[in-house]
Amino acid sequence: ACSANVNVKHVSVVFKLYCLTVMTLVAATYTVALRYTRTISSGDLYFSTTAVCITEVIKLALSLCMLAKETGSPTRLKNAILEHVFLSPKELLKLSVPSIVYAVQNNMAFLALSNLDAAVYQVTYQLKIPCTALCTVLMLNRSLSRLQWFSVFMLCGGVTLVQWKPAEATKVQIEQNPILGFTAIAIAVVCSGFAGVYFEKVLKSSDTSLWVRNIQMYLSGIVVTLIGVYITDGENVLEKGFFFGYTPWVCFVVFLASVGGLYTSVVVKYTDNIMKGFSAAAAIVLSTVASVILFGLQITITFASGAILVCVSIYLYGLPKRDTTKLIQQDSNRESQQKLIHV
């Protein structure tokens, strides 16, 4: 029995490490590959709005597959879709809020990585942590420890250092606008924080399956992103085609965006904040190494010190809170024991 326990523990550690590795690789590879397709990749530049739209379609298809697996039979699957999608317009409307916000966020990621280096993007994007923290406090009435507040300010300081004099990439020939890139990240970060907390609130307000919620959200997402394609690139898409400029690299970026989005929602179940923090820090390191090799990124002292500050603050933010109630109880027990001794 003892060896069986050890085995289960060993498997869980291995599984957590697997989750951590995949999460890190997806995050780092996505930003570097997206940056590559927007700046260095030869050939015609694709329409980023179409890539965001296709990502939503793939996520919907994958969520349907997962719901089919969860329900176990075609009849139950059909009933679940009928009940929660076609007969629940209110729920669809409720989830159109995060889907609109996520659509804006995903489009902003393309705009940011067209104007900022992948490593600079990866570090600056960690501003989503304080933004999510703020939304959690305001929308879910949770509290943050002093250490978490300290790490939030420390993270902001690190990002400021990185953005102070952005590191330049020598191999990128396209005209870039760092201010536009930073503005795009700022919008993406606010969207990420709000949509994540809103979705969590909707998930926890009922017992509806995660995959049903995802399907409701991605259906709205497809409609919203199609409107985005029409407004932004409508004429060009009609003239050149929806898949204009698509290369295997672009398809790879779309695949990573689709799988990454779904994978994160599953992985959150099995990992804690510290592991997610390590994953984010490791993704920053990998993105930096890849940017030096692929894009000729020149690392400055301000970038290096800012990135280190961000990594340390992510670690501090994820540390478990101390349970002060137990400490108070222990103190009161000690006091009562001392009184008895005096008596």
GROMACS .gro file of C-alpha atoms in nm:
model
  343
    1ALA     CA    1   0.000   0.000   0.000
    2CYS     CA    2   0.289   0.232   0.088
    3SER     CA    3   0.460   0.175  -0.252
    4ALA     CA    4   0.124   0.237  -0.427
    5ASN     CA    5   0.096   0.571  -0.246
    6VAL     CA    6   0.450   0.666  -0.346
    7ASN     CA    7   0.369   0.566  -0.706
    8VAL     CA    8   0.055   0.785  -0.717
    9LYS     CA    9   0.254   1.075  -0.571
   10HIS     CA   10   0.532   1.015  -0.824
   11VAL     CA   11   0.283   1.011  -1.115
   12SER     CA   12   0.121   1.335  -0.997
   13VAL     CA   13   0.462   1.507  -0.980
   14VAL     CA   14   0.552   1.377  -1.327
   15PHE     CA   15   0.212   1.492  -1.461
   16LYS     CA   16   0.256   1.837  -1.304
   17LEU     CA   17   0.603   1.867  -1.460
   18TYR     CA   18   0.454   1.762  -1.795
   19CYS     CA   19   0.184   2.030  -1.761
   20LEU     CA   20   0.443   2.290  -1.668
   21THR     CA   21   0.670   2.200  -1.963
   22VAL     CA   22   0.388   2.206  -2.221
   23MET     CA   23   0.249   2.533  -2.081
   24THR     CA   24   0.593   2.697  -2.097
   25LEU     CA   25   0.674   2.571  -2.447
   26VAL     CA   26   0.333   2.676  -2.586
   27ALA     CA   27   0.359   3.027  -2.434
   28ALA     CA   28   0.717   3.086  -2.553
   29THR     CA   29   0.677   2.925  -2.896
   30TYR     CA   30   0.352   3.112  -2.968
   31THR     CA   31   0.502   3.458  -2.910
   32VAL     CA   32   0.824   3.381  -3.100
   33ALA     CA   33   0.644   3.215  -3.394
   34LEU     CA   34   0.385   3.495  -3.414
   35ARG     CA   35   0.663   3.756  -3.408
   36TYR     CA   36   0.844   3.563  -3.685
   37THR     CA   37   0.534   3.555  -3.910
   38ARG     CA   38   0.476   3.930  -3.864
   39THR     CA   39   0.832   4.054  -3.919
   40ILE     CA   40   1.085   3.817  -4.075
   41SER     CA   41   0.886   3.552  -4.265
   42SER     CA   42   0.916   3.609  -4.641
   43GLY     CA   43   0.610   3.638  -4.865
   44ASP     CA   44   0.283   3.826  -4.837
   45LEU     CA   45   0.165   3.933  -4.493
   46TYR     CA   46  -0.154   3.754  -4.385
   47PHE     CA   47  -0.456   3.926  -4.227
   48SER     CA   48  -0.426   3.882  -3.850
   49THR     CA   49  -0.805   3.919  -3.803
   50THR     CA   50  -0.863   3.599  -4.008
   51ALA     CA   51  -0.611   3.410  -3.792
   52VAL     CA   52  -0.800   3.515  -3.475
   53CYS     CA   53  -1.129   3.401  -3.633
   54ILE     CA   54  -0.994   3.058  -3.737
   55THR     CA   55  -0.853   3.012  -3.385
   56GLU     CA   56  -1.206   3.051  -3.245
   57VAL     CA   57  -1.344   2.796  -3.495
   58ILE     CA   58  -1.076   2.539  -3.397
   59LYS     CA   59  -1.139   2.601  -3.025
   60LEU     CA   60  -1.511   2.541  -3.082
   61ALA     CA   61  -1.442   2.213  -3.267
   62LEU     CA   62  -1.204   2.093  -2.991
   63SER     CA   63  -1.454   2.190  -2.717
   64LEU     CA   64  -1.729   1.993  -2.899
   65CYS     CA   65  -1.497   1.689  -2.907
   66MET     CA   66  -1.428   1.723  -2.533
   67LEU     CA   67  -1.800   1.762  -2.456
   68ALA     CA   68  -1.874   1.451  -2.667
   69LYS     CA   69  -1.616   1.261  -2.459
   70GLU     CA   70  -1.765   1.397  -2.135
   71THR     CA   71  -2.130   1.317  -2.219
   72GLY     CA   72  -2.042   0.971  -2.351
   73SER     CA   73  -2.319   0.933  -2.611
   74PRO     CA   74  -2.441   1.123  -2.922
   75THR     CA   75  -2.793   1.159  -2.772
   76ARG     CA   76  -2.663   1.320  -2.451
   77LEU     CA   77  -2.434   1.545  -2.657
   78LYS     CA   78  -2.729   1.658  -2.873
   79ASN     CA   79  -2.943   1.724  -2.562
   80ALA     CA   80  -2.663   1.923  -2.393
   81ILE     CA   81  -2.611   2.141  -2.703
   82LEU     CA   82  -2.988   2.193  -2.745
   83GLU     CA   83  -3.039   2.281  -2.378
   84HIS     CA   84  -2.736   2.505  -2.324
   85VAL     CA   85  -2.689   2.663  -2.667
   86PHE     CA   86  -3.012   2.683  -2.870
   87LEU     CA   87  -3.252   2.711  -2.576
   88SER     CA   88  -3.034   2.943  -2.363
   89PRO     CA   89  -3.009   3.281  -2.538
   90LYS     CA   90  -2.953   3.452  -2.200
   91GLU     CA   91  -2.647   3.236  -2.130
   92LEU     CA   92  -2.510   3.300  -2.479
   93LEU     CA   93  -2.554   3.673  -2.422
   94LYS     CA   94  -2.381   3.647  -2.085
   95LEU     CA   95  -2.079   3.478  -2.245
   96SER     CA   96  -2.068   3.714  -2.540
   97VAL     CA   97  -1.908   3.964  -2.297
   98PRO     CA   98  -1.580   3.772  -2.243
   99SER     CA   99  -1.579   3.656  -2.608
  100ILE     CA  100  -1.584   4.021  -2.731
  101VAL     CA  101  -1.311   4.112  -2.481
  102TYR     CA  102  -1.097   3.807  -2.576
  103ALA     CA  103  -1.140   3.893  -2.947
  104VAL     CA  104  -1.000   4.242  -2.879
  105GLN     CA  105  -0.718   4.090  -2.670
  106ASN     CA  106  -0.614   3.841  -2.941
  107ASN     CA  107  -0.612   4.109  -3.211
  108MET     CA  108  -0.404   4.333  -2.984
  109ALA     CA  109  -0.148   4.051  -2.940
  110PHE     CA  110  -0.091   4.049  -3.319
  111LEU     CA  111  -0.057   4.429  -3.323
  112ALA     CA  112   0.184   4.425  -3.027
  113LEU     CA  113   0.407   4.152  -3.172
  114SER     CA  114   0.421   4.340  -3.503
  115ASN     CA  115   0.581   4.631  -3.314
  116LEU     CA  116   0.765   4.480  -3.017
  117ASP     CA  117   1.020   4.202  -2.973
  118ALA     CA  118   0.890   3.866  -2.847
  119ALA     CA  119   1.098   3.886  -2.525
  120VAL     CA  120   0.988   4.245  -2.452
  121TYR     CA  121   0.626   4.137  -2.521
  122GLN     CA  122   0.656   3.832  -2.293
  123VAL     CA  123   0.786   4.041  -2.000
  124THR     CA  124   0.541   4.330  -2.047
  125TYR     CA  125   0.247   4.091  -2.087
  126GLN     CA  126   0.301   3.982  -1.724
  127LEU     CA  127   0.117   4.304  -1.630
  128LYS     CA  128  -0.189   4.079  -1.663
  129ILE     CA  129  -0.108   3.957  -1.308
  130PRO     CA  130  -0.175   4.292  -1.131
  131CYS     CA  131  -0.465   4.357  -1.367
  132THR     CA  132  -0.622   4.018  -1.286
  133ALA     CA  133  -0.552   4.078  -0.916
  134LEU     CA  134  -0.735   4.411  -0.928
  135CYS     CA  135  -1.032   4.257  -1.112
  136THR     CA  136  -1.039   3.970  -0.859
  137VAL     CA  137  -1.053   4.217  -0.568
  138LEU     CA  138  -1.324   4.430  -0.733
  139MET     CA  139  -1.540   4.157  -0.896
  140LEU     CA  140  -1.498   3.852  -0.670
  141ASN     CA  141  -1.444   4.037  -0.338
  142ARG     CA  142  -1.120   3.853  -0.264
  143SER     CA  143  -0.828   4.003  -0.074
  144LEU     CA  144  -0.455   4.009  -0.148
  145SER     CA  145  -0.179   3.966   0.110
  146ARG     CA  146   0.081   4.237   0.171
  147LEU     CA  147   0.341   4.025  -0.009
  148GLN     CA  148   0.113   3.998  -0.314
  149TRP     CA  149   0.063   4.375  -0.325
  150PHE     CA  150   0.440   4.422  -0.289
  151SER     CA  151   0.504   4.177  -0.576
  152VAL     CA  152   0.246   4.360  -0.793
  153PHE     CA  153   0.436   4.691  -0.754
  154MET     CA  154   0.767   4.511  -0.804
  155LEU     CA  155   0.636   4.360  -1.129
  156CYS     CA  156   0.523   4.702  -1.253
  157GLY     CA  157   0.873   4.834  -1.175
  158GLY     CA  158   1.031   4.549  -1.372
  159VAL     CA  159   0.808   4.615  -1.674
  160THR     CA  160   0.888   4.988  -1.656
  161LEU     CA  161   1.260   4.905  -1.673
  162VAL     CA  162   1.205   4.678  -1.976
  163GLN     CA  163   1.003   4.947  -2.154
  164TRP     CA  164   1.233   5.235  -2.048
  165LYS     CA  165   1.465   5.181  -2.344
  166PRO     CA  166   1.324   4.881  -2.535
  167ALA     CA  167   1.588   4.632  -2.652
  168GLU     CA  168   1.633   4.647  -3.028
  169ALA     CA  169   1.637   4.357  -3.273
  170THR     CA  170   1.896   4.396  -3.548
  171LYS     CA  171   1.753   4.138  -3.790
  172VAL     CA  172   1.405   4.295  -3.812
  173GLN     CA  173   1.380   4.521  -4.118
  174ILE     CA  174   1.013   4.624  -4.089
  175GLU     CA  175   0.932   4.974  -3.959
  176GLN     CA  176   0.813   4.943  -3.598
  177ASN     CA  177   0.632   5.162  -3.349
  178PRO     CA  178   0.717   5.065  -2.986
  179ILE     CA  179   0.459   5.311  -2.841
  180LEU     CA  180   0.183   5.149  -3.051
  181GLY     CA  181   0.311   4.806  -2.943
  182PHE     CA  182   0.303   4.899  -2.574
  183THR     CA  183  -0.046   5.053  -2.608
  184ALA     CA  184  -0.166   4.728  -2.771
  185ILE     CA  185  -0.021   4.523  -2.482
  186ALA     CA  186  -0.182   4.758  -2.227
  187ILE     CA  187  -0.524   4.702  -2.389
  188ALA     CA  188  -0.459   4.324  -2.414
  189VAL     CA  189  -0.361   4.308  -2.046
  190VAL     CA  190  -0.678   4.489  -1.929
  191CYS     CA  191  -0.887   4.259  -2.152
  192SER     CA  192  -0.710   3.949  -2.020
  193GLY     CA  193  -0.765   4.046  -1.655
  194PHE     CA  194  -1.132   4.138  -1.693
  195ALA     CA  195  -1.232   3.847  -1.924
  196GLY     CA  196  -1.051   3.586  -1.711
  197VAL     CA  197  -1.218   3.696  -1.386
  198TYR     CA  198  -1.559   3.740  -1.555
  199PHE     CA  199  -1.538   3.386  -1.701
  200GLU     CA  200  -1.436   3.247  -1.360
  201LYS     CA  201  -1.736   3.420  -1.201
  202VAL     CA  202  -1.973   3.272  -1.464
  203LEU     CA  203  -1.817   2.924  -1.421
  204LYS     CA  204  -1.858   2.932  -1.043
  205SER     CA  205  -2.213   3.071  -1.052
  206SER     CA  206  -2.354   2.738  -1.178
  207ASP     CA  207  -2.269   2.368  -1.221
  208THR     CA  208  -2.260   2.391  -1.601
  209SER     CA  209  -1.970   2.201  -1.762
  210LEU     CA  210  -1.654   2.393  -1.854
  211TRP     CA  211  -1.683   2.262  -2.213
  212VAL     CA  212  -2.044   2.383  -2.244
  213ARG     CA  213  -1.931   2.727  -2.123
  214ASN     CA  214  -1.643   2.721  -2.372
  215ILE     CA  215  -1.882   2.632  -2.659
  216GLN     CA  216  -2.115   2.919  -2.561
  217MET     CA  217  -1.818   3.156  -2.553
  218TYR     CA  218  -1.656   3.041  -2.879
  219LEU     CA  219  -1.987   3.062  -3.071
  220SER     CA  220  -2.011   3.430  -2.974
  221GLY     CA  221  -1.637   3.461  -3.044
  222ILE     CA  222  -1.675   3.341  -3.404
  223VAL     CA  223  -1.951   3.598  -3.472
  224VAL     CA  224  -1.749   3.879  -3.309
  225THR     CA  225  -1.423   3.793  -3.491
  226LEU     CA  226  -1.604   3.764  -3.827
  227ILE     CA  227  -1.740   4.116  -3.772
  228GLY     CA  228  -1.380   4.217  -3.693
  229VAL     CA  229  -1.259   4.067  -4.023
  230TYR     CA  230  -1.531   4.253  -4.215
  231ILE     CA  231  -1.466   4.591  -4.048
  232THR     CA  232  -1.084   4.579  -4.054
  233ASP     CA  233  -0.991   4.382  -4.366
  234GLY     CA  234  -1.326   4.334  -4.546
  235GLU     CA  235  -1.228   4.471  -4.888
  236ASN     CA  236  -0.883   4.308  -4.888
  237VAL     CA  237  -1.027   3.968  -4.787
  238LEU     CA  238  -1.289   3.985  -5.066
  239GLU     CA  239  -1.017   4.078  -5.316
  240LYS     CA  240  -0.733   3.845  -5.206
  241GLY     CA  241  -0.915   3.568  -5.018
  242PHE     CA  242  -0.961   3.468  -4.653
  243PHE     CA  243  -0.641   3.259  -4.639
  244PHE     CA  244  -0.420   3.511  -4.825
  245GLY     CA  245  -0.056   3.498  -4.712
  246TYR     CA  246  -0.098   3.178  -4.509
  247THR     CA  247   0.221   2.970  -4.476
  248PRO     CA  248   0.291   2.658  -4.264
  249TRP     CA  249   0.428   2.897  -3.997
  250VAL     CA  250   0.100   3.093  -3.984
  251CYS     CA  251  -0.094   2.765  -3.952
  252PHE     CA  252   0.142   2.668  -3.668
  253VAL     CA  253   0.067   3.000  -3.489
  254VAL     CA  254  -0.309   2.942  -3.527
  255PHE     CA  255  -0.268   2.586  -3.394
  256LEU     CA  256  -0.069   2.706  -3.090
  257ALA     CA  257  -0.325   2.980  -3.015
  258SER     CA  258  -0.611   2.725  -3.031
  259VAL     CA  259  -0.449   2.450  -2.826
  260GLY     CA  260  -0.284   2.695  -2.585
  261GLY     CA  261  -0.613   2.860  -2.495
  262LEU     CA  262  -0.787   2.531  -2.419
  263TYR     CA  263  -0.483   2.371  -2.257
  264THR     CA  264  -0.448   2.657  -2.008
  265SER     CA  265  -0.811   2.617  -1.892
  266VAL     CA  266  -0.748   2.246  -1.826
  267VAL     CA  267  -0.402   2.287  -1.672
  268VAL     CA  268  -0.528   2.542  -1.417
  269LYS     CA  269  -0.707   2.249  -1.248
  270TYR     CA  270  -0.384   2.056  -1.190
  271THR     CA  271  -0.129   2.327  -1.114
  272ASP     CA  272  -0.098   2.596  -0.851
  273ASN     CA  273   0.007   2.962  -0.869
  274ILE     CA  274   0.374   2.887  -0.801
  275MET     CA  275   0.392   2.647  -1.095
  276LYS     CA  276   0.214   2.896  -1.323
  277GLY     CA  277   0.466   3.156  -1.206
  278PHE     CA  278   0.763   2.934  -1.286
  279SER     CA  279   0.607   2.862  -1.624
  280ALA     CA  280   0.574   3.235  -1.703
  281ALA     CA  281   0.933   3.301  -1.590
  282ALA     CA  282   1.068   3.009  -1.796
  283ALA     CA  283   0.871   3.134  -2.100
  284ILE     CA  284   1.038   3.476  -2.060
  285VAL     CA  285   1.384   3.312  -2.056
  286LEU     CA  286   1.305   3.092  -2.360
  287SER     CA  287   1.160   3.388  -2.555
  288THR     CA  288   1.470   3.595  -2.479
  289VAL     CA  289   1.707   3.319  -2.596
  290ALA     CA  290   1.500   3.265  -2.914
  291SER     CA  291   1.486   3.642  -2.980
  292VAL     CA  292   1.866   3.672  -2.953
  293ILE     CA  293   1.914   3.384  -3.201
  294LEU     CA  294   1.630   3.457  -3.448
  295PHE     CA  295   1.587   3.835  -3.437
  296GLY     CA  296   1.931   3.952  -3.323
  297LEU     CA  297   1.791   4.099  -2.999
  298GLN     CA  298   2.050   4.310  -2.815
  299ILE     CA  299   2.001   4.265  -2.443
  300THR     CA  300   2.049   4.584  -2.240
  301ILE     CA  301   2.115   4.614  -1.864
  302THR     CA  302   1.768   4.768  -1.813
  303PHE     CA  303   1.603   4.477  -2.001
  304ALA     CA  304   1.795   4.211  -1.804
  305SER     CA  305   1.731   4.371  -1.462
  306GLY     CA  306   1.364   4.437  -1.549
  307ALA     CA  307   1.312   4.075  -1.663
  308ILE     CA  308   1.473   3.942  -1.341
  309LEU     CA  309   1.250   4.170  -1.129
  310VAL     CA  310   0.942   4.041  -1.315
  311CYS     CA  311   1.044   3.674  -1.265
  312VAL     CA  312   1.106   3.727  -0.890
  313SER     CA  313   0.775   3.915  -0.846
  314ILE     CA  314   0.581   3.634  -1.024
  315TYR     CA  315   0.736   3.385  -0.779
  316LEU     CA  316   0.652   3.602  -0.476
  317TYR     CA  317   0.295   3.659  -0.598
  318GLY     CA  318   0.236   3.283  -0.624
  319LEU     CA  319   0.359   3.197  -0.275
  320PRO     CA  320   0.079   3.051  -0.060
  321LYS     CA  321  -0.081   3.288   0.191
  322ARG     CA  322  -0.002   3.226   0.559
  323ASP     CA  323  -0.307   3.120   0.757
  324THR     CA  324  -0.308   3.387   1.030
  325THR     CA  325  -0.609   3.236   1.213
  326LYS     CA  326  -0.401   2.934   1.321
  327LEU     CA  327  -0.122   3.164   1.445
  328ILE     CA  328  -0.374   3.363   1.654
  329GLN     CA  329  -0.516   3.039   1.799
  330GLN     CA  330  -0.165   2.916   1.887
  331ASP     CA  331  -0.086   3.248   2.060
  332SER     CA  332  -0.410   3.237   2.264
  333ASN     CA  333  -0.337   2.874   2.365
  334ARG     CA  334   0.013   2.974   2.479
  335GLU     CA  335  -0.129   3.265   2.681
  336SER     CA  336  -0.385   3.040   2.857
  337GLN     CA  337  -0.111   2.785   2.934
  338GLN     CA  338   0.111   3.057   3.083
  339LYS     CA  339  -0.181   3.182   3.299
  340LEU     CA  340  -0.233   2.827   3.433
  341ILE     CA  341   0.139   2.802   3.516
  342HIS     CA  342   0.125   3.136   3.704
  343VAL     CA  343  -0.182   3.023   3.901
   0.00000   0.00000   0.00000
